[in-house]
PDB file of C-alpha atoms in Angstrom:
ATOM      1  CA  MET A   1       0.061  -0.062   0.012  1.00  0.00           C
ATOM      2  CA  SER A   2       1.171   3.531  -0.797  1.00  0.00           C
ATOM      3  CA  ALA A   3       1.968   5.774   2.140  1.00  0.00           C
ATOM      4  CA  LEU A   4      -1.071   7.358   3.811  1.00  0.00           C
ATOM      5  CA  SER A   5      -0.543  10.979   4.752  1.00  0.00           C
ATOM      6  CA  VAL A   6      -2.543  14.052   5.858  1.00  0.00           C
ATOM      7  CA  GLN A   7      -2.072  17.677   4.916  1.00  0.00           C
ATOM      8  CA  LEU A   8      -1.726  19.495   8.309  1.00  0.00           C
ATOM      9  CA  TYR A   9      -3.694  22.491   6.986  1.00  0.00           C
ATOM     10  CA  SER A  10      -6.716  20.255   7.614  1.00  0.00           C
ATOM     11  CA  VAL A  11      -6.138  20.352  11.392  1.00  0.00           C
ATOM     12  CA  ARG A  12      -4.648  23.819  11.473  1.00  0.00           C
ATOM     13  CA  ASP A  13      -6.758  24.992  14.485  1.00  0.00           C
ATOM     14  CA  SER A  14      -5.739  22.051  16.604  1.00  0.00           C
ATOM     15  CA  LEU A  15      -2.158  22.286  15.388  1.00  0.00           C
ATOM     16  CA  ARG A  16      -1.801  25.869  16.496  1.00  0.00           C
ATOM     17  CA  LYS A  17      -3.077  24.968  20.003  1.00  0.00           C
ATOM     18  CA  ASP A  18      -1.015  21.787  20.549  1.00  0.00           C
ATOM     19  CA  PRO A  19       1.246  20.391  17.768  1.00  0.00           C
ATOM     20  CA  ALA A  20       2.225  17.353  19.829  1.00  0.00           C
ATOM     21  CA  ALA A  21      -1.299  16.288  20.634  1.00  0.00           C
ATOM     22  CA  THR A  22      -2.435  16.903  17.120  1.00  0.00           C
ATOM     23  CA  LEU A  23       0.248  14.632  15.635  1.00  0.00           C
ATOM     24  CA  GLU A  24      -0.533  11.950  18.292  1.00  0.00           C
ATOM     25  CA  ARG A  25      -4.086  11.871  17.187  1.00  0.00           C
ATOM     26  CA  LEU A  26      -3.174  11.485  13.575  1.00  0.00           C
ATOM     27  CA  ALA A  27      -0.763   8.711  14.343  1.00  0.00           C
ATOM     28  CA  ALA A  28      -3.473   6.918  16.434  1.00  0.00           C
ATOM     29  CA  ALA A  29      -5.767   7.167  13.435  1.00  0.00           C
ATOM     30  CA  GLY A  30      -3.268   5.119  11.406  1.00  0.00           C
ATOM     31  CA  PHE A  31      -1.595   7.751   9.307  1.00  0.00           C
ATOM     32  CA  ASP A  32       2.027   7.038   8.322  1.00  0.00           C
ATOM     33  CA  GLU A  33       2.954  10.566   7.344  1.00  0.00           C
ATOM     34  CA  VAL A  34       1.957  14.236   7.607  1.00  0.00           C
ATOM     35  CA  GLU A  35       2.430  17.064   5.082  1.00  0.00           C
ATOM     36  CA  PRO A  36       3.351  20.377   6.781  1.00  0.00           C
ATOM     37  CA  PHE A  37       2.448  23.710   5.285  1.00  0.00           C
ATOM     38  CA  ASP A  38       4.439  26.836   5.707  1.00  0.00           C
ATOM     39  CA  LEU A  39       7.635  24.927   6.283  1.00  0.00           C
ATOM     40  CA  VAL A  40       9.756  27.761   7.544  1.00  0.00           C
ATOM     41  CA  GLU A  41       7.252  28.732  10.167  1.00  0.00           C
ATOM     42  CA  TRP A  42       6.331  25.278  11.353  1.00  0.00           C
ATOM     43  CA  ALA A  43       9.634  23.433  11.302  1.00  0.00           C
ATOM     44  CA  PRO A  44      10.695  24.442  14.789  1.00  0.00           C
ATOM     45  CA  ARG A  45       7.357  23.390  16.367  1.00  0.00           C
ATOM     46  CA  LEU A  46       7.020  20.059  14.424  1.00  0.00           C
ATOM     47  CA  GLU A  47      10.510  18.659  14.776  1.00  0.00           C
ATOM     48  CA  GLU A  48      10.005  17.081  18.208  1.00  0.00           C
ATOM     49  CA  PRO A  49       6.400  15.924  17.739  1.00  0.00           C
ATOM     50  CA  LEU A  50       7.500  14.142  14.488  1.00  0.00           C
ATOM     51  CA  ARG A  51      10.296  12.364  16.401  1.00  0.00           C
ATOM     52  CA  THR A  52       8.101  11.249  19.287  1.00  0.00           C
ATOM     53  CA  THR A  53       5.169  10.000  17.200  1.00  0.00           C
ATOM     54  CA  GLY A  54       7.269   8.320  14.531  1.00  0.00           C
ATOM     55  CA  LEU A  55       5.349  10.079  11.820  1.00  0.00           C
ATOM     56  CA  ARG A  56       7.375  11.015   8.673  1.00  0.00           C
ATOM     57  CA  ALA A  57       7.066  14.197   6.712  1.00  0.00           C
ATOM     58  CA  ARG A  58       8.377  13.339   3.286  1.00  0.00           C
ATOM     59  CA  THR A  59       6.470  16.149   1.596  1.00  0.00           C
ATOM     60  CA  GLY A  60       5.822  19.763   2.641  1.00  0.00           C
ATOM     61  CA  HIS A  61       4.288  22.911   1.267  1.00  0.00           C
ATOM     62  CA  ALA A  62       6.175  26.124   0.998  1.00  0.00           C
ATOM     63  CA  SER A  63       5.968  29.138  -1.292  1.00  0.00           C
ATOM     64  CA  LEU A  64       8.946  28.791  -3.638  1.00  0.00           C
ATOM     65  CA  LEU A  65       8.446  31.204  -6.454  1.00  0.00           C
ATOM     66  CA  THR A  66       7.952  34.158  -4.079  1.00  0.00           C
ATOM     67  CA  ALA A  67      10.189  33.008  -1.228  1.00  0.00           C
ATOM     68  CA  PRO A  68      12.391  35.783   0.063  1.00  0.00           C
ATOM     69  CA  ASP A  69      14.951  33.227   1.296  1.00  0.00           C
ATOM     70  CA  LEU A  70      14.963  30.000  -0.597  1.00  0.00           C
ATOM     71  CA  PRO A  71      17.832  28.437   1.361  1.00  0.00           C
ATOM     72  CA  ALA A  72      15.734  28.951   4.537  1.00  0.00           C
ATOM     73  CA  VAL A  73      13.016  26.812   2.949  1.00  0.00           C
ATOM     74  CA  PHE A  74      15.485  24.088   2.129  1.00  0.00           C
ATOM     75  CA  ASP A  75      16.923  24.258   5.696  1.00  0.00           C
ATOM     76  CA  ALA A  76      13.440  23.850   7.160  1.00  0.00           C
ATOM     77  CA  ALA A  77      12.776  20.865   4.936  1.00  0.00           C
ATOM     78  CA  ALA A  78      16.000  19.180   6.000  1.00  0.00           C
ATOM     79  CA  ARG A  79      15.111  19.858   9.669  1.00  0.00           C
ATOM     80  CA  LEU A  80      11.865  17.823   9.328  1.00  0.00           C
ATOM     81  CA  GLY A  81      13.137  15.143   6.916  1.00  0.00           C
ATOM     82  CA  VAL A  82      11.100  16.518   4.041  1.00  0.00           C
ATOM     83  CA  THR A  83      12.449  15.328   0.675  1.00  0.00           C
ATOM     84  CA  THR A  84       9.900  16.929  -1.625  1.00  0.00           C
ATOM     85  CA  VAL A  85       8.978  20.666  -1.292  1.00  0.00           C
ATOM     86  CA  ILE A  86       5.850  21.468  -3.089  1.00  0.00           C
ATOM     87  CA  GLU A  87       4.706  24.932  -4.337  1.00  0.00           C
ATOM     88  CA  PRO A  88       1.158  25.151  -2.981  1.00  0.00           C
ATOM     89  CA  THR A  89      -0.321  27.798  -5.267  1.00  0.00           C
ATOM     90  CA  VAL A  90       0.408  30.114  -8.110  1.00  0.00           C
ATOM     91  CA  ARG A  91      -2.682  32.209  -8.791  1.00  0.00           C
ATOM     92  CA  GLU A  92      -1.607  34.315 -11.784  1.00  0.00           C
ATOM     93  CA  GLY A  93      -0.089  33.394 -15.155  1.00  0.00           C
ATOM     94  CA  TRP A  94      -2.316  30.683 -16.427  1.00  0.00           C
ATOM     95  CA  GLN A  95      -4.104  32.634 -19.143  1.00  0.00           C
ATOM     96  CA  ASP A  96      -1.500  32.241 -21.875  1.00  0.00           C
ATOM     97  CA  LEU A  97       1.488  30.084 -22.789  1.00  0.00           C
ATOM     98  CA  ARG A  98       3.905  32.763 -21.910  1.00  0.00           C
ATOM     99  CA  GLY A  99       2.598  32.954 -18.419  1.00  0.00           C
ATOM    100  CA  VAL A 100       2.694  29.133 -17.950  1.00  0.00           C
ATOM    101  CA  ALA A 101       6.329  29.147 -19.318  1.00  0.00           C
ATOM    102  CA  THR A 102       7.334  31.678 -16.698  1.00  0.00           C
ATOM    103  CA  ILE A 103       5.868  29.528 -13.983  1.00  0.00           C
ATOM    104  CA  ALA A 104       7.661  26.449 -15.402  1.00  0.00           C
ATOM    105  CA  ASP A 105      10.882  28.273 -15.574  1.00  0.00           C
ATOM    106  CA  GLY A 106      10.564  29.326 -11.971  1.00  0.00           C
ATOM    107  CA  LEU A 107       9.919  25.741 -10.793  1.00  0.00           C
ATOM    108  CA  ASN A 108      12.726  24.426 -12.966  1.00  0.00           C
ATOM    109  CA  ASN A 109      15.171  26.951 -11.462  1.00  0.00           C
ATOM    110  CA  CYS A 110      14.062  26.007  -8.008  1.00  0.00           C
ATOM    111  CA  ALA A 111      14.632  22.376  -8.780  1.00  0.00           C
ATOM    112  CA  GLU A 112      18.239  23.152  -9.898  1.00  0.00           C
ATOM    113  CA  ARG A 113      18.884  24.953  -6.698  1.00  0.00           C
ATOM    114  CA  ALA A 114      17.158  22.318  -4.585  1.00  0.00           C
ATOM    115  CA  SER A 115      19.117  19.430  -6.058  1.00  0.00           C
ATOM    116  CA  SER A 116      22.346  20.320  -4.155  1.00  0.00           C
ATOM    117  CA  HIS A 117      20.296  19.975  -0.990  1.00  0.00           C
ATOM    118  CA  GLY A 118      18.967  16.553  -1.996  1.00  0.00           C
ATOM    119  CA  LEU A 119      15.484  17.911  -2.443  1.00  0.00           C
ATOM    120  CA  THR A 120      12.825  17.449  -5.065  1.00  0.00           C
ATOM    121  CA  ILE A 121      10.482  20.223  -6.161  1.00  0.00           C
ATOM    122  CA  GLY A 122       6.771  19.737  -6.893  1.00  0.00           C
ATOM    123  CA  TYR A 123       3.672  21.715  -7.853  1.00  0.00           C
ATOM    124  CA  HIS A 124       0.169  21.452  -6.325  1.00  0.00           C
ATOM    125  CA  ASN A 125      -2.846  22.601  -8.291  1.00  0.00           C
ATOM    126  CA  HIS A 126      -6.161  24.353  -7.550  1.00  0.00           C
ATOM    127  CA  TRP A 127      -8.991  24.733 -10.088  1.00  0.00           C
ATOM    128  CA  TRP A 128      -7.733  27.767 -12.047  1.00  0.00           C
ATOM    129  CA  GLU A 129      -5.054  25.741 -13.898  1.00  0.00           C
ATOM    130  CA  PHE A 130      -7.739  23.896 -15.868  1.00  0.00           C
ATOM    131  CA  ALA A 131      -8.762  26.586 -18.239  1.00  0.00           C
ATOM    132  CA  ARG A 132      -8.366  25.535 -21.842  1.00  0.00           C
ATOM    133  CA  LEU A 133      -5.172  26.675 -23.360  1.00  0.00           C
ATOM    134  CA  ALA A 134      -3.791  25.667 -26.771  1.00  0.00           C
ATOM    135  CA  GLY A 135      -6.008  22.623 -27.129  1.00  0.00           C
ATOM    136  CA  THR A 136      -5.501  21.243 -23.579  1.00  0.00           C
ATOM    137  CA  THR A 137      -5.377  22.638 -20.059  1.00  0.00           C
ATOM    138  CA  ALA A 138      -2.922  25.064 -18.578  1.00  0.00           C
ATOM    139  CA  LEU A 139      -1.801  22.390 -16.070  1.00  0.00           C
ATOM    140  CA  GLU A 140      -1.005  19.901 -18.868  1.00  0.00           C
ATOM    141  CA  GLN A 141       0.853  22.673 -20.634  1.00  0.00           C
ATOM    142  CA  LEU A 142       2.865  23.222 -17.463  1.00  0.00           C
ATOM    143  CA  ALA A 143       3.545  19.518 -17.157  1.00  0.00           C
ATOM    144  CA  GLY A 144       5.104  19.440 -20.573  1.00  0.00           C
ATOM    145  CA  MET A 145       7.409  22.367 -19.711  1.00  0.00           C
ATOM    146  CA  LEU A 146       8.756  21.047 -16.415  1.00  0.00           C
ATOM    147  CA  HIS A 147      12.107  19.407 -16.337  1.00  0.00           C
ATOM    148  CA  PRO A 148      12.075  15.694 -15.312  1.00  0.00           C
ATOM    149  CA  PRO A 149      13.044  16.243 -11.702  1.00  0.00           C
ATOM    150  CA  VAL A 150       9.977  18.410 -10.998  1.00  0.00           C
ATOM    151  CA  VAL A 151       6.968  16.352  -9.895  1.00  0.00           C
ATOM    152  CA  LEU A 152       3.259  17.011  -9.566  1.00  0.00           C
ATOM    153  CA  GLU A 153       0.979  16.703  -6.553  1.00  0.00           C
ATOM    154  CA  LEU A 154      -2.448  16.358  -8.099  1.00  0.00           C
ATOM    155  CA  ASP A 155      -5.236  17.817  -6.006  1.00  0.00           C
ATOM    156  CA  VAL A 156      -8.029  15.566  -7.346  1.00  0.00           C
ATOM    157  CA  TYR A 157     -10.846  17.602  -5.869  1.00  0.00           C
ATOM    158  CA  TRP A 158      -9.792  20.924  -7.305  1.00  0.00           C
ATOM    159  CA  ALA A 159      -9.018  19.330 -10.612  1.00  0.00           C
ATOM    160  CA  ALA A 160     -12.651  18.070 -10.723  1.00  0.00           C
ATOM    161  CA  VAL A 161     -13.881  21.497  -9.753  1.00  0.00           C
ATOM    162  CA  GLY A 162     -11.877  22.899 -12.620  1.00  0.00           C
ATOM    163  CA  GLY A 163     -13.808  20.625 -15.003  1.00  0.00           C
ATOM    164  CA  ALA A 164     -11.133  17.884 -15.573  1.00  0.00           C
ATOM    165  CA  ASP A 165     -11.888  14.223 -16.163  1.00  0.00           C
ATOM    166  CA  VAL A 166      -9.706  13.412 -13.191  1.00  0.00           C
ATOM    167  CA  THR A 167      -9.160   9.738 -14.016  1.00  0.00           C
ATOM    168  CA  ALA A 168      -8.110  10.586 -17.624  1.00  0.00           C
ATOM    169  CA  LEU A 169      -5.934  13.396 -16.286  1.00  0.00           C
ATOM    170  CA  ALA A 170      -4.176  11.096 -13.760  1.00  0.00           C
ATOM    171  CA  THR A 171      -3.631   8.494 -16.373  1.00  0.00           C
ATOM    172  CA  GLY A 172      -2.160  10.951 -18.822  1.00  0.00           C
ATOM    173  CA  LEU A 173       0.118  12.516 -16.136  1.00  0.00           C
ATOM    174  CA  ALA A 174       0.853   9.341 -14.199  1.00  0.00           C
ATOM    175  CA  GLY A 175       4.614   9.548 -14.951  1.00  0.00           C
ATOM    176  CA  GLN A 176       4.845  12.916 -13.281  1.00  0.00           C
ATOM    177  CA  ILE A 177       2.336  12.522 -10.400  1.00  0.00           C
ATOM    178  CA  ARG A 178       4.067  11.379  -7.258  1.00  0.00           C
ATOM    179  CA  HIS A 179       1.561  12.654  -4.657  1.00  0.00           C
ATOM    180  CA  LEU A 180      -2.244  13.040  -4.522  1.00  0.00           C
ATOM    181  CA  HIS A 181      -4.423  15.299  -2.486  1.00  0.00           C
ATOM    182  CA  VAL A 182      -7.339  12.914  -1.842  1.00  0.00           C
ATOM    183  CA  LYS A 183     -10.479  14.805  -0.917  1.00  0.00           C
ATOM    184  CA  ASP A 184     -14.158  14.641  -1.947  1.00  0.00           C
ATOM    185  CA  GLY A 185     -17.337  16.551  -2.163  1.00  0.00           C
ATOM    186  CA  PRO A 186     -20.108  17.841  -4.438  1.00  0.00           C
ATOM    187  CA  ILE A 187     -17.530  19.291  -6.831  1.00  0.00           C
ATOM    188  CA  GLU A 188     -17.913  22.993  -6.188  1.00  0.00           C
ATOM    189  CA  GLN A 189     -15.600  25.837  -5.179  1.00  0.00           C
ATOM    190  CA  ASP A 190     -17.023  26.249  -1.614  1.00  0.00           C
ATOM    191  CA  PRO A 191     -14.470  24.374   0.478  1.00  0.00           C
ATOM    192  CA  ALA A 192     -16.962  24.043   3.367  1.00  0.00           C
ATOM    193  CA  SER A 193     -18.894  21.466   1.271  1.00  0.00           C
ATOM    194  CA  GLN A 194     -16.065  18.896   1.281  1.00  0.00           C
ATOM    195  CA  VAL A 195     -16.906  15.454   2.707  1.00  0.00           C
ATOM    196  CA  PRO A 196     -14.828  12.455   3.789  1.00  0.00           C
ATOM    197  CA  ALA A 197     -13.035  10.683   0.861  1.00  0.00           C
ATOM    198  CA  GLY A 198     -15.217   8.149  -0.788  1.00  0.00           C
ATOM    199  CA  THR A 199     -18.501   9.805   0.116  1.00  0.00           C
ATOM    200  CA  GLY A 200     -18.717  12.512  -2.543  1.00  0.00           C
ATOM    201  CA  ARG A 201     -18.955  12.763  -6.383  1.00  0.00           C
ATOM    202  CA  VAL A 202     -15.252  12.617  -7.295  1.00  0.00           C
ATOM    203  CA  ASP A 203     -13.991   9.550  -9.113  1.00  0.00           C
ATOM    204  CA  LEU A 204     -11.296   9.012  -6.446  1.00  0.00           C
ATOM    205  CA  ALA A 205     -11.223   5.225  -7.086  1.00  0.00           C
ATOM    206  CA  GLY A 206     -10.257   5.773 -10.663  1.00  0.00           C
ATOM    207  CA  VAL A 207      -7.443   8.216  -9.804  1.00  0.00           C
ATOM    208  CA  LEU A 208      -6.087   5.923  -7.112  1.00  0.00           C
ATOM    209  CA  ALA A 209      -6.007   3.056  -9.597  1.00  0.00           C
ATOM    210  CA  ALA A 210      -4.314   5.207 -12.249  1.00  0.00           C
ATOM    211  CA  VAL A 211      -1.376   6.221  -9.950  1.00  0.00           C
ATOM    212  CA  PRO A 212      -1.092   3.292  -7.547  1.00  0.00           C
ATOM    213  CA  GLY A 213       2.410   4.348  -6.294  1.00  0.00           C
ATOM    214  CA  ALA A 214       1.549   7.935  -5.455  1.00  0.00           C
ATOM    215  CA  THR A 215       1.422   9.105  -1.825  1.00  0.00           C
ATOM    216  CA  ARG A 216      -2.211   9.478  -0.688  1.00  0.00           C
ATOM    217  CA  VAL A 217      -2.430  12.759   1.233  1.00  0.00           C
ATOM    218  CA  LEU A 218      -5.871  13.341   2.724  1.00  0.00           C
ATOM    219  CA  GLU A 219      -6.971  16.908   3.113  1.00  0.00           C
ATOM    220  CA  PHE A 220      -9.822  19.160   4.017  1.00  0.00           C
ATOM    221  CA  ASP A 221      -9.726  22.835   3.086  1.00  0.00           C
ATOM    222  CA  ALA A 222     -12.598  23.306   5.517  1.00  0.00           C
ATOM    223  CA  TYR A 223     -14.883  20.998   7.418  1.00  0.00           C
ATOM    224  CA  ALA A 224     -17.735  21.915   9.845  1.00  0.00           C
ATOM    225  CA  GLY A 225     -17.746  18.708  11.913  1.00  0.00           C
ATOM    226  CA  ASP A 226     -15.052  16.593  13.634  1.00  0.00           C
ATOM    227  CA  VAL A 227     -12.227  16.864  11.130  1.00  0.00           C
ATOM    228  CA  PHE A 228     -10.154  14.074  12.852  1.00  0.00           C
ATOM    229  CA  ALA A 229     -13.186  11.688  12.534  1.00  0.00           C
ATOM    230  CA  ALA A 230     -13.648  12.707   8.892  1.00  0.00           C
ATOM    231  CA  LEU A 231     -10.009  12.090   8.149  1.00  0.00           C
ATOM    232  CA  ALA A 232     -10.185   8.735   9.798  1.00  0.00           C
ATOM    233  CA  GLU A 233     -13.221   7.811   7.810  1.00  0.00           C
ATOM    234  CA  GLY A 234     -11.522   8.893   4.558  1.00  0.00           C
ATOM    235  CA  ALA A 235      -8.412   6.966   5.467  1.00  0.00           C
ATOM    236  CA  ALA A 236     -10.448   3.786   5.995  1.00  0.00           C
ATOM    237  CA  TRP A 237     -11.993   4.172   2.665  1.00  0.00           C
ATOM    238  CA  VAL A 238      -8.639   4.799   0.913  1.00  0.00           C
ATOM    239  CA  ARG A 239      -7.322   1.522   2.449  1.00  0.00           C
ATOM    240  CA  THR A 240     -10.221  -0.406   0.925  1.00  0.00           C
ATOM    241  CA  GLN A 241      -9.130   0.875  -2.494  1.00  0.00           C
ATOM    242  CA  THR A 242      -5.477  -0.165  -2.086  1.00  0.00           C
ATOM    243  CA  GLU A 243      -5.452  -3.337  -0.004  1.00  0.00           C
ATOM    244  CA  PRO A 244      -6.339  -6.692  -1.497  1.00  0.00           C
ATOM    245  CA  PRO A 245      -9.654  -8.200  -0.232  1.00  0.00           C
ATOM    246  CA  ALA A 246      -9.350 -10.626   2.679  1.00  0.00           C
ATOM    247  CA  ASP A 247     -10.066 -13.742   0.588  1.00  0.00           C
ATOM    248  CA  ALA A 248      -7.141 -12.769  -1.717  1.00  0.00           C
ATOM    249  CA  GLN A 249      -4.943 -12.287   1.310  1.00  0.00           C
ATOM    250  CA  THR A 250      -5.910 -15.765   2.504  1.00  0.00           C
ATOM    251  CA  GLU A 251      -5.185 -17.391  -0.878  1.00  0.00           C
ATOM    252  CA  GLU A 252      -1.697 -15.679  -1.029  1.00  0.00           C
ATOM    253  CA  ALA A 253      -0.897 -16.924   2.465  1.00  0.00           C
TER     254      ALA A 253
END
């Protein structure tokens, strides 16, 4: 089974109050990893809780293209054991090929600088990267301009909101997608409408099958109820999509 992670933005309120207790609850829910956000800010507060819970943080989000001090981002990543630093959002520049090329150049340059630190660079999408551009989507144009070391973290929900056929998209970009943001809902921009993975309208099963080796990172941008319970429910569903059925396990044994 691919690693099961959770984007810590999902539990940001709890995290601000007590990082150690928050990570303990996630570890107890069966998560293998967490994905920090704002690496430079959070590295000092997460280092010890990660060590005591045994959770890994192989991926982390940090603004790269606008970072005032890129080495500080790389140092924060090293402090937490992060090996892939992901640009979480670029809002402007998707309207034409020149803008997309500028974004790609920035990510490629970051990747060159990160390589000497043993780090990989990635990009995480929202919905605005899926406007049609030159016969395809802006995100697919970006993917074609990225150098091989740069990877994609496909946010499946926002891709669906953007109008993408998410299973076809994941299949087409499978060679570049190393991580997935797994979340569900009615496929609308309001983040408060998101629901536990496997209970909404997104074809998550198709995407998980298309990129079986990608890290599954559960996330809620917003959730009105008990977010820990919702994450645990989603995690249980993801496991049903990646683990062989009990009778198959018995036959193999």
